PDB file of C-alpha atoms in Angstrom:
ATOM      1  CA  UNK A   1      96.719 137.562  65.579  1.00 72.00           C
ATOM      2  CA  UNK A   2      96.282 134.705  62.527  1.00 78.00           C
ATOM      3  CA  UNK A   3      95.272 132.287  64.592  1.00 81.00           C
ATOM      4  CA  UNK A   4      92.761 134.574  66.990  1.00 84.00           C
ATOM      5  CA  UNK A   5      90.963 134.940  63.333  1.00 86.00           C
ATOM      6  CA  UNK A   6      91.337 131.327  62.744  1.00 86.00           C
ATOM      7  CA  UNK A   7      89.068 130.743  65.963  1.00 89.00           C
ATOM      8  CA  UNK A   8      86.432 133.692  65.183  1.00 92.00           C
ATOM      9  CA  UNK A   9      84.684 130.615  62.887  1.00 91.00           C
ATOM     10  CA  UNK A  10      85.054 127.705  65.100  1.00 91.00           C
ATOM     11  CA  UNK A  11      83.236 129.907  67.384  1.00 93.00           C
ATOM     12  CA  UNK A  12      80.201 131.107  64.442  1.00 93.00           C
ATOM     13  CA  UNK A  13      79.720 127.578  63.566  1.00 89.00           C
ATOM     14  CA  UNK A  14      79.631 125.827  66.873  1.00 90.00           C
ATOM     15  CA  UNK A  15      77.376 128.574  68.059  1.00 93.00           C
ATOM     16  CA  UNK A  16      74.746 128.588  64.715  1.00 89.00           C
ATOM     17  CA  UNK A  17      73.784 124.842  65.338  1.00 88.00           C
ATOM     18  CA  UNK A  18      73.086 125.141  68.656  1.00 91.00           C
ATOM     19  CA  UNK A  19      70.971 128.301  68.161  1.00 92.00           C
ATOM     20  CA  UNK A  20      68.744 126.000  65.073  1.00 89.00           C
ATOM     21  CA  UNK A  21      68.735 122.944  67.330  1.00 87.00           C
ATOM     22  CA  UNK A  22      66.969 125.153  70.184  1.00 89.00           C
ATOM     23  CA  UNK A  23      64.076 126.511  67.806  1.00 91.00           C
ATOM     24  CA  UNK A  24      60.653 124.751  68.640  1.00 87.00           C
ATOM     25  CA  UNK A  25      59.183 122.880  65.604  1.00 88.00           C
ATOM     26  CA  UNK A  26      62.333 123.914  62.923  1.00 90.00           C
ATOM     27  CA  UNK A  27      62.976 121.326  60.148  1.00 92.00           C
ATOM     28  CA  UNK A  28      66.007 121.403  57.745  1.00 93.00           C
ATOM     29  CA  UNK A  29      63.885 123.961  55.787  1.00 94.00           C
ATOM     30  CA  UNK A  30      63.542 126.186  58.167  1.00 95.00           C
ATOM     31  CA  UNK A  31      67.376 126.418  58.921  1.00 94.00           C
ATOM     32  CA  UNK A  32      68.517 126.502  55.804  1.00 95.00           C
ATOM     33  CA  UNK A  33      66.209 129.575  54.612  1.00 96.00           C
ATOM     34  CA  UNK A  34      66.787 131.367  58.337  1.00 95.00           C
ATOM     35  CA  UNK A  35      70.789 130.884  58.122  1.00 95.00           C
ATOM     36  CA  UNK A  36      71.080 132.171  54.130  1.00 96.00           C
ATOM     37  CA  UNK A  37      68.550 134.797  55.104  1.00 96.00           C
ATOM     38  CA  UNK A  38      71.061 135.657  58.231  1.00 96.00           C
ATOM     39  CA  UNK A  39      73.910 135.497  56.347  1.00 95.00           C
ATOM     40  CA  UNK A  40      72.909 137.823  53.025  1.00 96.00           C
ATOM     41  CA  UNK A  41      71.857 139.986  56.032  1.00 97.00           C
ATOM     42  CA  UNK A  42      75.469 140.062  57.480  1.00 95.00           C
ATOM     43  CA  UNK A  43      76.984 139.994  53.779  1.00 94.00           C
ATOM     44  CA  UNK A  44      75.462 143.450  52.789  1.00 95.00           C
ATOM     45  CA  UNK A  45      75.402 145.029  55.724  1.00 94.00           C
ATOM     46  CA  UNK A  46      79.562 144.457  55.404  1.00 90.00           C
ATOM     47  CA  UNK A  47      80.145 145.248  52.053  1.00 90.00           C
ATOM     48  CA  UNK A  48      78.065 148.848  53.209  1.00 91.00           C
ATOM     49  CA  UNK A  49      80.841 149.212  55.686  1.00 86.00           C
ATOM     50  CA  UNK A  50      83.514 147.855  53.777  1.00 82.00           C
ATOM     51  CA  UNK A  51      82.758 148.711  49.824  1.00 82.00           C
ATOM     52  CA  UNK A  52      84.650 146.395  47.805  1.00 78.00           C
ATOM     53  CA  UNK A  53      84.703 146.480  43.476  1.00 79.00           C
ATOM     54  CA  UNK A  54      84.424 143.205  41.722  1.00 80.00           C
ATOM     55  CA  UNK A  55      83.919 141.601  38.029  1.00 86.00           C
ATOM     56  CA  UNK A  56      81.929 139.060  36.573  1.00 89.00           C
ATOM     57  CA  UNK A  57      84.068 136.275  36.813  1.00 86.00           C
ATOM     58  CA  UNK A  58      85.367 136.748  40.331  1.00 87.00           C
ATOM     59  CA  UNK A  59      81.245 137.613  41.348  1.00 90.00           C
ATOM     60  CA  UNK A  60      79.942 134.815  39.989  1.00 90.00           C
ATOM     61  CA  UNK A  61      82.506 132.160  41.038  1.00 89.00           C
ATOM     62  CA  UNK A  62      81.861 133.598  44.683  1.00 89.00           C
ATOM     63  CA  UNK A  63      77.984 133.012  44.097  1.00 93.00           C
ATOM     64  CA  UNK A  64      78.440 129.439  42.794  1.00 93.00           C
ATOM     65  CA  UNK A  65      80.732 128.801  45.686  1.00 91.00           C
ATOM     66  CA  UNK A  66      78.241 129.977  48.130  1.00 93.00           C
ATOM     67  CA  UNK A  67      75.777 127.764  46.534  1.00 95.00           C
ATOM     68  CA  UNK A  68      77.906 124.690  47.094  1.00 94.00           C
ATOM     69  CA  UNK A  69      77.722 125.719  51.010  1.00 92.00           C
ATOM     70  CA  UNK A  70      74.008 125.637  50.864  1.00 94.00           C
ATOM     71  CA  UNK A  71      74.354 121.937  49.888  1.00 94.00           C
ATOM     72  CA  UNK A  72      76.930 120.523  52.469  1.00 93.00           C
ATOM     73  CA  UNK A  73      74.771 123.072  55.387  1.00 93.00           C
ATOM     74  CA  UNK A  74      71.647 120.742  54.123  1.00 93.00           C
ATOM     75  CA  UNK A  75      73.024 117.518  54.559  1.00 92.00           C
ATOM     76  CA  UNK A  76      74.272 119.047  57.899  1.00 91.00           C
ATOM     77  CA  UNK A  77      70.617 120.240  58.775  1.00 92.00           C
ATOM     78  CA  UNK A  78      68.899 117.053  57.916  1.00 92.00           C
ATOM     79  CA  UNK A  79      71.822 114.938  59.435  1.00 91.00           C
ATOM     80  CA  UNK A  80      70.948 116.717  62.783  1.00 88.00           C
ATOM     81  CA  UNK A  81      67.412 115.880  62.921  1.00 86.00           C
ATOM     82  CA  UNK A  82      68.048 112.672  62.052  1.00 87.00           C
ATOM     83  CA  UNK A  83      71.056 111.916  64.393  1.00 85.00           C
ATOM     84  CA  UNK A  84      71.371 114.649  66.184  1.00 85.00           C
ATOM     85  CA  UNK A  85      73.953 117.453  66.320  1.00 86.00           C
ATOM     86  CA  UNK A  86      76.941 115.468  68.545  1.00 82.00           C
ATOM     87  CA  UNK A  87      76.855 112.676  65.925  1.00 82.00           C
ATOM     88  CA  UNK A  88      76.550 114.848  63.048  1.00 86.00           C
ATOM     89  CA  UNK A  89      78.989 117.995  63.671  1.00 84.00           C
ATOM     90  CA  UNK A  90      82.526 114.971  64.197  1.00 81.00           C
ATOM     91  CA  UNK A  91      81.319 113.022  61.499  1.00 83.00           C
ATOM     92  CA  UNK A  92      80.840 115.953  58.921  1.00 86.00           C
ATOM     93  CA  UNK A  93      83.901 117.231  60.086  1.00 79.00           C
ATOM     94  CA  UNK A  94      85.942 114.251  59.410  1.00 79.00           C
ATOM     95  CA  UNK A  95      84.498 114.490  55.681  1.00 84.00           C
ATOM     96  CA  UNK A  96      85.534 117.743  55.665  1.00 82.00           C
ATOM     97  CA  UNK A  97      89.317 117.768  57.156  1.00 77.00           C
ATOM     98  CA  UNK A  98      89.854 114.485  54.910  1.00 78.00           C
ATOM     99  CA  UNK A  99      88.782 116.603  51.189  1.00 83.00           C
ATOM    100  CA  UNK A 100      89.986 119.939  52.515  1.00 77.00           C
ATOM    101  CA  UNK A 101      93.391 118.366  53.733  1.00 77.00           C
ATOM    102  CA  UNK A 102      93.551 116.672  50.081  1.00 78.00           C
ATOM    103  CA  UNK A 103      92.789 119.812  48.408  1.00 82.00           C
ATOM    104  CA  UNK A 104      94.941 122.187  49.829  1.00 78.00           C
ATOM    105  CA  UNK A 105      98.334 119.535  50.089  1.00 79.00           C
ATOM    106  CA  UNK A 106      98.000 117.864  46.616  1.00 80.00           C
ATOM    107  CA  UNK A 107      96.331 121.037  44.707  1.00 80.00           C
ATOM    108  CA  UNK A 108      97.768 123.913  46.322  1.00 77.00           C
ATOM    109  CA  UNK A 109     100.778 122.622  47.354  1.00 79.00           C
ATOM    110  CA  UNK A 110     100.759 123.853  50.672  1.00 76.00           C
ATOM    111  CA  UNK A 111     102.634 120.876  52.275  1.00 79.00           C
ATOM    112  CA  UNK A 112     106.116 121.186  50.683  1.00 80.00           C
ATOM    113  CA  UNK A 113     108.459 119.126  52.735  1.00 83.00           C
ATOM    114  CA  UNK A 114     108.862 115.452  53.911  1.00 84.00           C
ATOM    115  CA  UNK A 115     108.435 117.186  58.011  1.00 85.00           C
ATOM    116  CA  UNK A 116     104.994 119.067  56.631  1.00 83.00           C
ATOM    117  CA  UNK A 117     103.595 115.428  55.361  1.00 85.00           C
ATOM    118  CA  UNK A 118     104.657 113.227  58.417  1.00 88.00           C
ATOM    119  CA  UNK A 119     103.298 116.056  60.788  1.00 85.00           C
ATOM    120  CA  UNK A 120     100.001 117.068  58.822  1.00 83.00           C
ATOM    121  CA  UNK A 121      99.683 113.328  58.712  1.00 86.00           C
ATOM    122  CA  UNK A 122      99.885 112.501  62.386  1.00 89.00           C
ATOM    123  CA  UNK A 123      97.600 115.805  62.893  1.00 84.00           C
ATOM    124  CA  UNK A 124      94.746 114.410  60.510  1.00 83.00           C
ATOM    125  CA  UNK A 125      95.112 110.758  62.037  1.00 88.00           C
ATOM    126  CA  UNK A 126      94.673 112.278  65.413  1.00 89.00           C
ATOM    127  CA  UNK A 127      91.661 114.401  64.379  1.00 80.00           C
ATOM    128  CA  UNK A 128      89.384 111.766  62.893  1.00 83.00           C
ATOM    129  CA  UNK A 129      90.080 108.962  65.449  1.00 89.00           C
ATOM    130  CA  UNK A 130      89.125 111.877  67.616  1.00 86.00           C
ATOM    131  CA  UNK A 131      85.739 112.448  65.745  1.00 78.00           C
ATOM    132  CA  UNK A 132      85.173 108.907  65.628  1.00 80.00           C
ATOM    133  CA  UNK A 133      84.989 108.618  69.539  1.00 85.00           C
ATOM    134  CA  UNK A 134      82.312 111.433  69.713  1.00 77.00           C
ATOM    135  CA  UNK A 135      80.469 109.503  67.183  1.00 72.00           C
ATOM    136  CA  UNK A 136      80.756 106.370  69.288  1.00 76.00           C
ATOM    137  CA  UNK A 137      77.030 104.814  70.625  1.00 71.00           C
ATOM    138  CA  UNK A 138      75.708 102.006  72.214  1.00 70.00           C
ATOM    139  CA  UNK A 139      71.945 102.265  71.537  1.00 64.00           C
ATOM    140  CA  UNK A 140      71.319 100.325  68.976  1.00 59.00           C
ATOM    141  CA  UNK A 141      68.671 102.724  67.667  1.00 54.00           C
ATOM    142  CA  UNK A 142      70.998 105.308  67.411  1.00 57.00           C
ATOM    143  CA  UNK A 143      73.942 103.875  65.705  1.00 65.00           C
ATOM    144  CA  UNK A 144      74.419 105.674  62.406  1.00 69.00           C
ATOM    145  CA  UNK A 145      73.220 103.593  59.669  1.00 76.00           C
ATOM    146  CA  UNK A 146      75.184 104.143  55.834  1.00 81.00           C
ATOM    147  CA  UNK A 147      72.022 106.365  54.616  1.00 85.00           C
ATOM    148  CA  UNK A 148      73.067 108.886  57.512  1.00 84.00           C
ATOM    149  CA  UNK A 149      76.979 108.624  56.386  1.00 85.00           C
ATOM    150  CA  UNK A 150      76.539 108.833  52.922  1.00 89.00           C
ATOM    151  CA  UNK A 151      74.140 111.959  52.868  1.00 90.00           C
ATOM    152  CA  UNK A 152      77.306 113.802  54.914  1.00 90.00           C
ATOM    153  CA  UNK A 153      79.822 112.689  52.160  1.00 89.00           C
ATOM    154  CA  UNK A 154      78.160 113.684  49.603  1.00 90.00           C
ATOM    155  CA  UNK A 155      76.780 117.060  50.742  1.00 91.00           C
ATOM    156  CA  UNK A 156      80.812 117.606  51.771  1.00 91.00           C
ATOM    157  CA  UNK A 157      81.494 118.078  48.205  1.00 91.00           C
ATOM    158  CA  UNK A 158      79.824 121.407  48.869  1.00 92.00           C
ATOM    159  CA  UNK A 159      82.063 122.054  51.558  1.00 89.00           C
ATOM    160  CA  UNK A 160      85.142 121.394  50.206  1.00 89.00           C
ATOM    161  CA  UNK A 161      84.469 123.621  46.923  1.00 88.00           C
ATOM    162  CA  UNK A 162      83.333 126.271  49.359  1.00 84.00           C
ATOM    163  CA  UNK A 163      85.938 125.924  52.146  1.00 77.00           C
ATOM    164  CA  UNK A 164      88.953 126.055  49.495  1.00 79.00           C
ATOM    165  CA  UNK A 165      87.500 128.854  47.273  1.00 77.00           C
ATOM    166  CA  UNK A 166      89.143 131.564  49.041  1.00 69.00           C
ATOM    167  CA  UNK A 167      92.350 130.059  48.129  1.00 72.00           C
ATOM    168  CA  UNK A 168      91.836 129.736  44.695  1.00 73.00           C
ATOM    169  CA  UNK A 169      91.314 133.130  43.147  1.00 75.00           C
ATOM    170  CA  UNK A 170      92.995 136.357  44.129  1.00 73.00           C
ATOM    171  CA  UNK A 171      90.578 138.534  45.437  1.00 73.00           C
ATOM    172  CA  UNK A 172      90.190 140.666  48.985  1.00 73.00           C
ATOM    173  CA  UNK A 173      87.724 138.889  51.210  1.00 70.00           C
ATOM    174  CA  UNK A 174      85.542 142.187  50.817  1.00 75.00           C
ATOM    175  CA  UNK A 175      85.140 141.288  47.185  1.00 84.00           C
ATOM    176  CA  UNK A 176      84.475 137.373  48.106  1.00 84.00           C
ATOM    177  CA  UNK A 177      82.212 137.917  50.385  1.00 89.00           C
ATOM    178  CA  UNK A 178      78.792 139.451  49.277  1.00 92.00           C
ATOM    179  CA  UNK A 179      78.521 137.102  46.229  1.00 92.00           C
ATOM    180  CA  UNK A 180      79.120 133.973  48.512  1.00 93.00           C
ATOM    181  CA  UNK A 181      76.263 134.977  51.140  1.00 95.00           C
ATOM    182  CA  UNK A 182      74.102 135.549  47.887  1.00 96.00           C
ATOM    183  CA  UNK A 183      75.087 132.153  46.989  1.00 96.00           C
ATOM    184  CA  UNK A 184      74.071 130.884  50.075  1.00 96.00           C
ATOM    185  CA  UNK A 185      70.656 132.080  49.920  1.00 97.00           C
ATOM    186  CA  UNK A 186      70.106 131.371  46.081  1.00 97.00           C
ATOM    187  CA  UNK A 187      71.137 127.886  47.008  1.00 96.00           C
ATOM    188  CA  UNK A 188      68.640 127.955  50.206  1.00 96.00           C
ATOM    189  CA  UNK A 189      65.491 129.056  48.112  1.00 96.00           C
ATOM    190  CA  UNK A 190      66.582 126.518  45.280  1.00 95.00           C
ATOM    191  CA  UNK A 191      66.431 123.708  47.818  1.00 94.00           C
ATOM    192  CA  UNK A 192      63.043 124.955  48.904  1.00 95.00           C
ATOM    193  CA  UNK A 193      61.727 124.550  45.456  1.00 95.00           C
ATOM    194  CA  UNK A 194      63.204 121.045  44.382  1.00 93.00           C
ATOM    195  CA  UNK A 195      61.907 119.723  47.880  1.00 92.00           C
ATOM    196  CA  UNK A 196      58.703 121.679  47.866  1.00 92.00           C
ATOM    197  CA  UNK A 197      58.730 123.271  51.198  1.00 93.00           C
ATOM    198  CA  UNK A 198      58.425 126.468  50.211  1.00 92.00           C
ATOM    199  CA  UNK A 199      55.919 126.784  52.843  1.00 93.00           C
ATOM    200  CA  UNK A 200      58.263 127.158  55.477  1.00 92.00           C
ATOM    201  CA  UNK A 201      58.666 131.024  54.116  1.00 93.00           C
ATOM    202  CA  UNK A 202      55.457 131.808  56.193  1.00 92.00           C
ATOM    203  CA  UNK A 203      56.728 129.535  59.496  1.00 94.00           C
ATOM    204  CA  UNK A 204      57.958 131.500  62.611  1.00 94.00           C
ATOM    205  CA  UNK A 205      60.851 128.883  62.709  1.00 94.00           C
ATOM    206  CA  UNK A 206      62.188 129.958  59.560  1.00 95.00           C
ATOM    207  CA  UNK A 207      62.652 133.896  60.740  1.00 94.00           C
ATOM    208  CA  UNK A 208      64.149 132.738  64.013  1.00 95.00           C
ATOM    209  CA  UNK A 209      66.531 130.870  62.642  1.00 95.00           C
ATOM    210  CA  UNK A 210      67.885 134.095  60.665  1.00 96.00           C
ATOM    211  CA  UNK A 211      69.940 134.714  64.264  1.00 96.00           C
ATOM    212  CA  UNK A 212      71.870 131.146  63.343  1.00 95.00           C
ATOM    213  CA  UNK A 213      72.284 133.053  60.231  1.00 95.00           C
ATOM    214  CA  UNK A 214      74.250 136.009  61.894  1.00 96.00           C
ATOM    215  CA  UNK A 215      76.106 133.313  63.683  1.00 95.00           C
ATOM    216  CA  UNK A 216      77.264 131.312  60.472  1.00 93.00           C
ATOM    217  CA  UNK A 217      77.586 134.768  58.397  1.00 93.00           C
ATOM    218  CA  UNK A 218      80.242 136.157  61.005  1.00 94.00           C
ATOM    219  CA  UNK A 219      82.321 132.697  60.845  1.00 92.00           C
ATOM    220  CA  UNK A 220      82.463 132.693  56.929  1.00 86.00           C
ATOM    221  CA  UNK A 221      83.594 135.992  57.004  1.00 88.00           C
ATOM    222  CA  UNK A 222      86.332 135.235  59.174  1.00 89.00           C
ATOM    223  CA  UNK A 223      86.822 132.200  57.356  1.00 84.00           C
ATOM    224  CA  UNK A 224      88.032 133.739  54.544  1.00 80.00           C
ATOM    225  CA  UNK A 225      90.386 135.855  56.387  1.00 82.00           C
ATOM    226  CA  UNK A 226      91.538 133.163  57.876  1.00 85.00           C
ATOM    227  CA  UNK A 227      92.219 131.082  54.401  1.00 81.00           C
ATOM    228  CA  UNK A 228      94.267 133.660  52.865  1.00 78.00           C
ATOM    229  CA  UNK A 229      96.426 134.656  56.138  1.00 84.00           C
ATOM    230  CA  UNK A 230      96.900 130.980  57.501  1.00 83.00           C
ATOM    231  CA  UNK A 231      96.368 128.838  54.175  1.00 80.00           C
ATOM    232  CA  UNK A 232      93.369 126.706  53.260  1.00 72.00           C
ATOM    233  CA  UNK A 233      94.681 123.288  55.353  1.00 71.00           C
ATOM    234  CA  UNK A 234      95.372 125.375  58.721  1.00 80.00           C
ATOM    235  CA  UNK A 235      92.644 127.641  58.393  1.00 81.00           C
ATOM    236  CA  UNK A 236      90.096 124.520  58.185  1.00 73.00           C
ATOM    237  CA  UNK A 237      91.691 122.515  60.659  1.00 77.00           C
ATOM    238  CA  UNK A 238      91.193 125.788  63.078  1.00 83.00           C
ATOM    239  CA  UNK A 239      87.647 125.999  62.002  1.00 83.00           C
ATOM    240  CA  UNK A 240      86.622 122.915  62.406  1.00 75.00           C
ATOM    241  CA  UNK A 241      87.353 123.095  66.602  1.00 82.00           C
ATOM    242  CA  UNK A 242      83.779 124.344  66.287  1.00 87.00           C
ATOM    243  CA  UNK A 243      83.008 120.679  66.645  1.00 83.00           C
ATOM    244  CA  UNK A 244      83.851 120.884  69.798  1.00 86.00           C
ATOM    245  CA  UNK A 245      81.427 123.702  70.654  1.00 89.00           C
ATOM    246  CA  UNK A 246      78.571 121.928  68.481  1.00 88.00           C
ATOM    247  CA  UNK A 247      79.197 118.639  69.966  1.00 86.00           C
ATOM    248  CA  UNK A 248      79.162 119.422  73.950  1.00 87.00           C
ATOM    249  CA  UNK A 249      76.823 121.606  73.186  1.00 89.00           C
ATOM    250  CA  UNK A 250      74.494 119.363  71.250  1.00 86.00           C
ATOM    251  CA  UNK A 251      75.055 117.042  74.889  1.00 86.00           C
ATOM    252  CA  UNK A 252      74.727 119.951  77.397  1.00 86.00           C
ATOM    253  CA  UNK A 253      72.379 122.786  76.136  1.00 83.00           C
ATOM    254  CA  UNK A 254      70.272 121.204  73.249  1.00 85.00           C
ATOM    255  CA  UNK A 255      70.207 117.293  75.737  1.00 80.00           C
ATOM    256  CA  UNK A 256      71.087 115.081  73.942  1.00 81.00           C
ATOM    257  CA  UNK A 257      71.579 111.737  76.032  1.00 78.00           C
ATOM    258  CA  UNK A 258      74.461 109.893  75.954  1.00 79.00           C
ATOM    259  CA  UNK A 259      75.682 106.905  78.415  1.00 83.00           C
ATOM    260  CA  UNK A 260      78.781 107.489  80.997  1.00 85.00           C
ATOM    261  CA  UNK A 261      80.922 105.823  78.749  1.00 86.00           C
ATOM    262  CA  UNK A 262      79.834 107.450  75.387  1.00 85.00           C
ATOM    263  CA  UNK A 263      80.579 110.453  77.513  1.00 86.00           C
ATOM    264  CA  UNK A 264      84.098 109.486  78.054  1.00 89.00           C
ATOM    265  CA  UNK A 265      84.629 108.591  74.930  1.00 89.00           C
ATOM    266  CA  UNK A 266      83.793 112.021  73.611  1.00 86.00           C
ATOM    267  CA  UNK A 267      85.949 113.763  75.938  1.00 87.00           C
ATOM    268  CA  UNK A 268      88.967 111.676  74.934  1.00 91.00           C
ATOM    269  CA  UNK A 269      87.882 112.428  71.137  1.00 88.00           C
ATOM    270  CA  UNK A 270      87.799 116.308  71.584  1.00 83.00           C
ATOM    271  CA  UNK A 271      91.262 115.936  73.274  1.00 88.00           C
ATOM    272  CA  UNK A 272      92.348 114.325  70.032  1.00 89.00           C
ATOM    273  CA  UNK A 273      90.446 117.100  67.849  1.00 81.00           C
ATOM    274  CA  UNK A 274      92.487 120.232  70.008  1.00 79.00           C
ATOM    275  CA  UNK A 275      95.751 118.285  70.279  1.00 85.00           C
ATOM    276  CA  UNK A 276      95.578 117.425  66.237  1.00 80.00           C
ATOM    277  CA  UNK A 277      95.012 120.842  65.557  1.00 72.00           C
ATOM    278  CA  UNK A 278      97.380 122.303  67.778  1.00 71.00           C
ATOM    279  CA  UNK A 279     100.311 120.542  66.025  1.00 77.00           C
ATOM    280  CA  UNK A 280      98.867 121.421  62.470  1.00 65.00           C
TER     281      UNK A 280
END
């Protein structure tokens, strides 16, 4: 049963990308505001099902953390415009397994024998050589260049405060979750103003893109399920199969071109990604 809610958000946040890259004329703007708008929708309608009391402290850490996910989901929105989705989904997820992995071994402890490190090791080490190979283009044009790379790392921070959150306060995932999805929003509408776009409130785009908002509301919720049963380094690792969803669908639904051999290569990547997290 753990590990069925460890794949409720690879499944949320393979699907949420797909439904934004779909959306005629939607920008990074538009995606953000739609998927906090989506996901405050999903966070109170759950905590009217599922009532849970808080405090200060353990409210507002939640909202800050939620915040920090609005930054890494807008590198991940402009990355995908820029890129597109089957570049940008392995390489953000390679950012992410590499700080999460850190985080949860060397802070929380949660590799504690010689067996854990060599294995955890040999799973990481499998999973970004895998997302390397999905990255992998000939086309000049579309290579990544370091502007691309280093937007991703540095919008991970936000990911990796976010992603190991749930591990780092005692709190039901009730209580975590409401202040988190506010978060989310608060951080959407503050990137609005600092880039000036706050235009996009009156675009069509924007509202559509509240369903990738359900999508990526349902997976955080999971998420933090997932974090507390499985621990932060397994619970990520299972999350971040979503690549695999993202990426084949960024090739197969959204069309995004890639040569017979960049195709291969791919394959033999997301092979990599499943077996590395299957021996997490």
């Amino acid at each position: 049963m753990n590990i069925l809610i460890a794949l409720i958000p690879a499944l949320g946040w393979g699907i949420f990308s797909l439904i934004a890259g779909k959306i005629k004329n939607s920008h990074p703007a538009n995606e953000l505001m739609g998927l906090g708008t989506g996901a405050l929708i999903i966070g109170i309608i759950t905590a009217i099902i599922h009532p849970a009391s808080s405090n200060i402290t353990i409210f507002s850490l939640s909202l800050i953390s939620g915040m920090f996910c609005a930054l890494g989901q807008s590198g991940q929105f402009i990355s995908m415009r820029n890129i597109g989705i089957s570049k940008t989904m392995p390489l953000s997820t390679g950012f992410q397994l590499i700080g999460n992995t850190l985080i949860g071994a060397i802070i929380f402890g949660e590799w504690t024998s010689s067996s854990q490190y060599l294995i955890g090791t040999l799973a990481l080490i499998l999973i970004i050589v895998g997302v390397s190979l999905t990255a992998i283009s000939k086309d000049k044009s579309a290579k990544l260049k370091m502007r691309d790379i280093i937007l991703l790392l540095f919008t991970s921070i936000g990911y990796w405060i976010y992603s190991s959150f749930p591990k780092a306060i005692t709190a039901n995932a009730q209580t975590l979750f409401l202040p988190q999805m506010i978060g989310i929003f608060i951080g959407s509408i503050i990137f609005l103003l600092v880039s000036r776009q706050t235009k996009v409130l009156n675009e069509k785009a924007t509202w559509l893109n509240i369903f990738s908002g359900f999508s990526y509301g349902i997976a955080a919720f999971s998420y933090i399920f997932s974090a507390q049963l499985n621990g932060v380094i397994t619970a990520f690792i299972y999350s971040q199969l979503c690549v695999i969803i993202s990426t084949l669908g960024g090739i197969f639904f959204i069309g995004e071109n890639k040569t017979k051999s960049e195709l291969i290569a791919t394959f033999v990547g997301l092979i990599l990604i499943i077996i590395g997290a299957a021996i997490q």
